[in-house]
PDB file of C-alpha atoms and ligand atoms in Angstrom:
ATOM      1  CA  MET A1054      -5.564  11.737  12.292  1.00 97.00           C
ATOM      2  CA  LYS A1055      -5.280  11.534   8.504  1.00 98.00           C
ATOM      3  CA  VAL A1056      -3.805   8.491   6.757  1.00 98.00           C
ATOM      4  CA  LEU A1057      -3.223   8.027   3.030  1.00 98.00           C
ATOM      5  CA  VAL A1058      -3.746   4.461   1.793  1.00 99.00           C
ATOM      6  CA  MET A1059      -2.117   4.028  -1.612  1.00 99.00           C
ATOM      7  CA  ASN A1060      -2.352   1.190  -4.104  1.00 98.00           C
ATOM      8  CA  GLY A1061      -0.153   0.864  -7.156  1.00 98.00           C
ATOM      9  CA  PRO A1062      -0.533  -0.842 -10.523  1.00 98.00           C
ATOM     10  CA  ASN A1063      -3.122  -3.551 -11.153  1.00 98.00           C
ATOM     11  CA  LEU A1064      -4.606  -3.370  -7.666  1.00 98.00           C
ATOM     12  CA  ASN A1065      -7.715  -1.796  -9.213  1.00 98.00           C
ATOM     13  CA  PHE A1066      -8.078  -5.227 -10.867  1.00 98.00           C
ATOM     14  CA  LEU A1067      -8.629  -7.077  -7.593  1.00 98.00           C
ATOM     15  CA  GLY A1068     -11.413  -9.613  -8.039  1.00 97.00           C
ATOM     16  CA  ILE A1069     -10.458  -9.953 -11.721  1.00 97.00           C
ATOM     17  CA  ARG A1070      -6.713 -10.710 -11.657  1.00 97.00           C
ATOM     18  CA  GLU A1071      -5.231 -13.995 -10.380  1.00 97.00           C
ATOM     19  CA  LYS A1072      -8.035 -14.762  -7.930  1.00 97.00           C
ATOM     20  CA  GLY A1073      -6.176 -17.786  -6.575  1.00 97.00           C
ATOM     21  CA  ILE A1074      -3.492 -15.387  -5.313  1.00 97.00           C
ATOM     22  CA  TYR A1075      -5.352 -12.169  -4.520  1.00 98.00           C
ATOM     23  CA  GLY A1076      -8.834 -13.486  -3.720  1.00 96.00           C
ATOM     24  CA  GLU A1077     -12.334 -12.829  -5.011  1.00 97.00           C
ATOM     25  CA  ASP A1078     -12.943  -9.416  -3.443  1.00 98.00           C
ATOM     26  CA  ASN A1079     -12.774  -6.467  -5.818  1.00 98.00           C
ATOM     27  CA  TYR A1080     -11.056  -3.111  -5.366  1.00 98.00           C
ATOM     28  CA  GLU A1081     -14.296  -1.391  -4.370  1.00 98.00           C
ATOM     29  CA  SER A1082     -14.828  -3.818  -1.510  1.00 98.00           C
ATOM     30  CA  LEU A1083     -11.231  -3.227  -0.386  1.00 98.00           C
ATOM     31  CA  CYS A1084     -11.941   0.528  -0.315  1.00 98.00           C
ATOM     32  CA  LYS A1085     -15.117  -0.067   1.732  1.00 98.00           C
ATOM     33  CA  ARG A1086     -13.224  -2.294   4.142  1.00 98.00           C
ATOM     34  CA  ILE A1087     -10.532   0.347   4.639  1.00 98.00           C
ATOM     35  CA  GLN A1088     -13.123   3.083   5.231  1.00 98.00           C
ATOM     36  CA  ALA A1089     -15.068   0.895   7.696  1.00 98.00           C
ATOM     37  CA  LYS A1090     -11.894   0.138   9.655  1.00 98.00           C
ATOM     38  CA  ALA A1091     -10.856   3.798   9.642  1.00 98.00           C
ATOM     39  CA  ASP A1092     -14.315   4.787  10.924  1.00 98.00           C
ATOM     40  CA  ALA A1093     -14.137   2.162  13.678  1.00 98.00           C
ATOM     41  CA  LEU A1094     -10.702   3.478  14.699  1.00 98.00           C
ATOM     42  CA  GLY A1095     -11.904   7.095  14.543  1.00 98.00           C
ATOM     43  CA  ILE A1096      -9.368   8.190  11.931  1.00 98.00           C
ATOM     44  CA  GLU A1097      -9.595   9.647   8.433  1.00 98.00           C
ATOM     45  CA  ALA A1098      -8.392   7.488   5.543  1.00 98.00           C
ATOM     46  CA  GLU A1099      -7.968   8.680   1.981  1.00 98.00           C
ATOM     47  CA  VAL A1100      -7.761   5.799  -0.463  1.00 98.00           C
ATOM     48  CA  TYR A1101      -5.817   6.384  -3.676  1.00 98.00           C
ATOM     49  CA  GLN A1102      -4.954   4.072  -6.554  1.00 98.00           C
ATOM     50  CA  ASN A1103      -2.952   4.671  -9.703  1.00 98.00           C
ATOM     51  CA  ASN A1104      -1.260   2.477 -12.277  1.00 98.00           C
ATOM     52  CA  SER A1105       1.476   5.010 -13.064  1.00 98.00           C
ATOM     53  CA  GLU A1106       4.720   5.468 -11.201  1.00 98.00           C
ATOM     54  CA  GLY A1107       4.754   9.249 -11.718  1.00 98.00           C
ATOM     55  CA  ALA A1108       1.207   9.693 -10.415  1.00 98.00           C
ATOM     56  CA  LEU A1109       2.057   7.722  -7.259  1.00 99.00           C
ATOM     57  CA  ILE A1110       5.140   9.899  -6.746  1.00 98.00           C
ATOM     58  CA  ASP A1111       3.080  13.080  -7.263  1.00 98.00           C
ATOM     59  CA  ARG A1112       0.571  11.882  -4.639  1.00 98.00           C
ATOM     60  CA  ILE A1113       3.331  11.127  -2.130  1.00 98.00           C
ATOM     61  CA  GLN A1114       4.819  14.579  -2.693  1.00 98.00           C
ATOM     62  CA  ALA A1115       1.380  16.160  -2.224  1.00 98.00           C
ATOM     63  CA  ALA A1116       1.072  14.296   1.092  1.00 98.00           C
ATOM     64  CA  TYR A1117       4.032  16.338   2.353  1.00 97.00           C
ATOM     65  CA  ALA A1118       1.870  19.451   2.478  1.00 96.00           C
ATOM     66  CA  ASP A1119      -1.745  18.286   2.800  1.00 97.00           C
ATOM     67  CA  GLY A1120      -1.859  17.230   6.438  1.00 96.00           C
ATOM     68  CA  THR A1121      -1.273  13.515   5.845  1.00 98.00           C
ATOM     69  CA  GLN A1122       0.262  11.978   8.971  1.00 98.00           C
ATOM     70  CA  GLY A1123       1.028   8.502   7.700  1.00 98.00           C
ATOM     71  CA  ILE A1124       1.189   6.528   4.454  1.00 99.00           C
ATOM     72  CA  ILE A1125       0.140   2.914   3.931  1.00 99.00           C
ATOM     73  CA  ILE A1126       1.263   1.722   0.517  1.00 99.00           C
ATOM     74  CA  ASN A1127       0.987  -1.365  -1.622  1.00 98.00           C
ATOM     75  CA  PRO A1128       3.246  -0.400  -4.515  1.00 98.00           C
ATOM     76  CA  GLY A1129       2.351  -3.530  -6.531  1.00 98.00           C
ATOM     77  CA  ALA A1130       5.154  -4.593  -8.863  1.00 98.00           C
ATOM     78  CA  TYR A1131       6.901  -1.204  -8.385  1.00 98.00           C
ATOM     79  CA  THR A1132       7.890  -2.635  -4.997  1.00 98.00           C
ATOM     80  CA  HIS A1133      10.515  -4.730  -6.671  1.00 98.00           C
ATOM     81  CA  TYR A1134      12.313  -2.152  -8.808  1.00 98.00           C
ATOM     82  CA  SER A1135      11.142   1.455  -8.464  1.00 98.00           C
ATOM     83  CA  TYR A1136      13.968   3.488  -6.991  1.00 98.00           C
ATOM     84  CA  ALA A1137      11.978   6.608  -7.912  1.00 98.00           C
ATOM     85  CA  LEU A1138       9.085   5.518  -5.685  1.00 98.00           C
ATOM     86  CA  ARG A1139      11.531   4.629  -2.931  1.00 98.00           C
ATOM     87  CA  ASP A1140      13.117   8.085  -3.152  1.00 98.00           C
ATOM     88  CA  ALA A1141       9.672   9.724  -2.991  1.00 98.00           C
ATOM     89  CA  LEU A1142       8.769   7.722   0.135  1.00 98.00           C
ATOM     90  CA  ALA A1143      12.134   8.582   1.704  1.00 98.00           C
ATOM     91  CA  SER A1144      11.463  12.281   1.038  1.00 98.00           C
ATOM     92  CA  VAL A1145       8.446  12.543   3.319  1.00 98.00           C
ATOM     93  CA  GLN A1146       9.105  12.378   7.032  1.00 97.00           C
ATOM     94  CA  MET A1147       6.095  10.496   8.385  1.00 98.00           C
ATOM     95  CA  PRO A1148       5.411   6.855   9.315  1.00 98.00           C
ATOM     96  CA  LYS A1149       5.056   4.553   6.304  1.00 99.00           C
ATOM     97  CA  ILE A1150       3.869   0.939   6.186  1.00 99.00           C
ATOM     98  CA  GLU A1151       4.180  -1.325   3.138  1.00 99.00           C
ATOM     99  CA  VAL A1152       1.417  -3.874   2.566  1.00 98.00           C
ATOM    100  CA  HIS A1153       1.297  -6.908   0.279  1.00 98.00           C
ATOM    101  CA  ILE A1154      -1.844  -8.975  -0.056  1.00 98.00           C
ATOM    102  CA  SER A1155       0.010 -12.122  -1.070  1.00 98.00           C
ATOM    103  CA  ASN A1156       2.973 -13.714   0.658  1.00 98.00           C
ATOM    104  CA  VAL A1157       5.585 -12.440  -1.777  1.00 98.00           C
ATOM    105  CA  HIS A1158       8.218 -14.673  -0.145  1.00 98.00           C
ATOM    106  CA  GLN A1159       6.378 -17.794  -1.284  1.00 98.00           C
ATOM    107  CA  ARG A1160       6.307 -16.569  -4.873  1.00 98.00           C
ATOM    108  CA  GLU A1161       8.795 -15.893  -7.707  1.00 98.00           C
ATOM    109  CA  GLU A1162      12.263 -14.830  -6.668  1.00 98.00           C
ATOM    110  CA  PHE A1163      11.932 -11.311  -8.124  1.00 98.00           C
ATOM    111  CA  ARG A1164       9.130 -10.691  -5.599  1.00 98.00           C
ATOM    112  CA  HIS A1165      11.411 -11.484  -2.645  1.00 98.00           C
ATOM    113  CA  VAL A1166      13.133  -8.115  -3.006  1.00 98.00           C
ATOM    114  CA  SER A1167      11.476  -4.874  -1.961  1.00 98.00           C
ATOM    115  CA  VAL A1168      13.354  -1.676  -2.778  1.00 98.00           C
ATOM    116  CA  THR A1169      10.662   0.345  -0.992  1.00 98.00           C
ATOM    117  CA  ALA A1170      10.477  -1.539   2.332  1.00 98.00           C
ATOM    118  CA  PRO A1171      13.808  -0.171   3.643  1.00 98.00           C
ATOM    119  CA  VAL A1172      12.355   3.364   3.675  1.00 98.00           C
ATOM    120  CA  CYS A1173       9.170   2.233   5.449  1.00 98.00           C
ATOM    121  CA  ASN A1174       8.745   1.623   9.176  1.00 98.00           C
ATOM    122  CA  GLY A1175       7.471  -1.881   8.563  1.00 98.00           C
ATOM    123  CA  GLN A1176       5.879  -4.313   6.180  1.00 98.00           C
ATOM    124  CA  ILE A1177       2.746  -6.510   6.366  1.00 98.00           C
ATOM    125  CA  VAL A1178       2.818  -9.425   3.959  1.00 98.00           C
ATOM    126  CA  GLY A1179       0.548 -12.350   3.113  1.00 98.00           C
ATOM    127  CA  MET A1180      -2.421 -11.414   5.304  1.00 98.00           C
ATOM    128  CA  GLY A1181      -4.787 -10.790   2.404  1.00 98.00           C
ATOM    129  CA  LEU A1182      -6.955  -7.667   2.512  1.00 98.00           C
ATOM    130  CA  MET A1183      -6.804  -7.800   6.318  1.00 98.00           C
ATOM    131  CA  GLY A1184      -3.237  -6.491   5.916  1.00 98.00           C
ATOM    132  CA  TYR A1185      -4.592  -2.999   5.229  1.00 98.00           C
ATOM    133  CA  GLU A1186      -6.700  -3.122   8.419  1.00 98.00           C
ATOM    134  CA  LEU A1187      -3.713  -4.269  10.452  1.00 98.00           C
ATOM    135  CA  ALA A1188      -1.676  -1.456   8.924  1.00 99.00           C
ATOM    136  CA  LEU A1189      -4.281   1.132   9.997  1.00 98.00           C
ATOM    137  CA  GLU A1190      -4.117  -0.179  13.577  1.00 98.00           C
ATOM    138  CA  ALA A1191      -0.317  -0.091  13.551  1.00 98.00           C
ATOM    139  CA  MET A1192      -0.298   3.392  12.031  1.00 98.00           C
ATOM    140  CA  ILE A1193      -2.175   4.826  15.003  1.00 98.00           C
ATOM    141  CA  GLU A1194       0.616   3.635  17.291  1.00 98.00           C
ATOM    142  CA  LEU A1195       3.321   4.987  14.961  1.00 98.00           C
ATOM    143  CA  VAL A1196       1.738   8.432  14.641  1.00 98.00           C
ATOM    144  CA  LYS A1197       1.188   8.804  18.413  1.00 92.00           C
TER     145      LYS A1197
HETATM  146  C1  DQA B2667       1.483  -7.395  -4.519  1.00 82.48           C
HETATM  147  C2  DQA B2667       2.671  -8.323  -4.818  1.00 82.48           C
HETATM  148  C3  DQA B2667       3.456  -7.824  -6.025  1.00 82.48           C
HETATM  149  O1  DQA B2667       4.540  -8.690  -6.297  1.00 82.48           O
HETATM  150  C4  DQA B2667       2.554  -7.766  -7.240  1.00 82.48           C
HETATM  151  O2  DQA B2667       3.270  -7.241  -8.342  1.00 82.48           O
HETATM  152  C5  DQA B2667       1.294  -7.030  -7.001  1.00 82.48           C
HETATM  153  C6  DQA B2667       0.585  -7.238  -5.735  1.00 82.48           C
HETATM  154  C7  DQA B2667       0.619  -7.938  -3.368  1.00 82.48           C
HETATM  155  O3  DQA B2667      -0.173  -7.171  -2.845  1.00 82.48           O
HETATM  156  O4  DQA B2667       0.701  -9.122  -3.014  1.00 82.48           O
HETATM  157  O5  DQA B2667       0.789  -6.333  -7.875  1.00 82.48           O
HETATM  158  O6  DQA B2667       1.977  -6.140  -4.130  1.00 82.48           O
END
């Protein structure tokens, strides 16, 4: 089973940006954590990060034809306004899970809206980096 784990803008700055919100761990340690969890679950995870909307859309479109069976995505701030990313996610018929490290509902009002969540199977919010591990576990059930 092959899962694509995508991170949008500024998530490569984990461990640098707003540590009180996103924690001390850097992006590399997130990638290692995802790979370790995927190994333990016996699945293949490709981890991808990009700061650009178009690059994220291109990667989602590529997933249509490259054997990807599920997408886990933290779209960063694009979550709140990117209809283009939403349309790209809606285009590919496979399970999709949205992840947010922070509890967006406890934060500014603009973060309470997700335009991408309605085209995903579910959303994991506020569980820190563990959210990605929970999403991998859930994805196995969704792909079955
Ligand atoms: C985030 C929440 C977004 O509002 C923010 O723009 C991010 C990170 C999260 O993981 O908590 O970049 O997606």
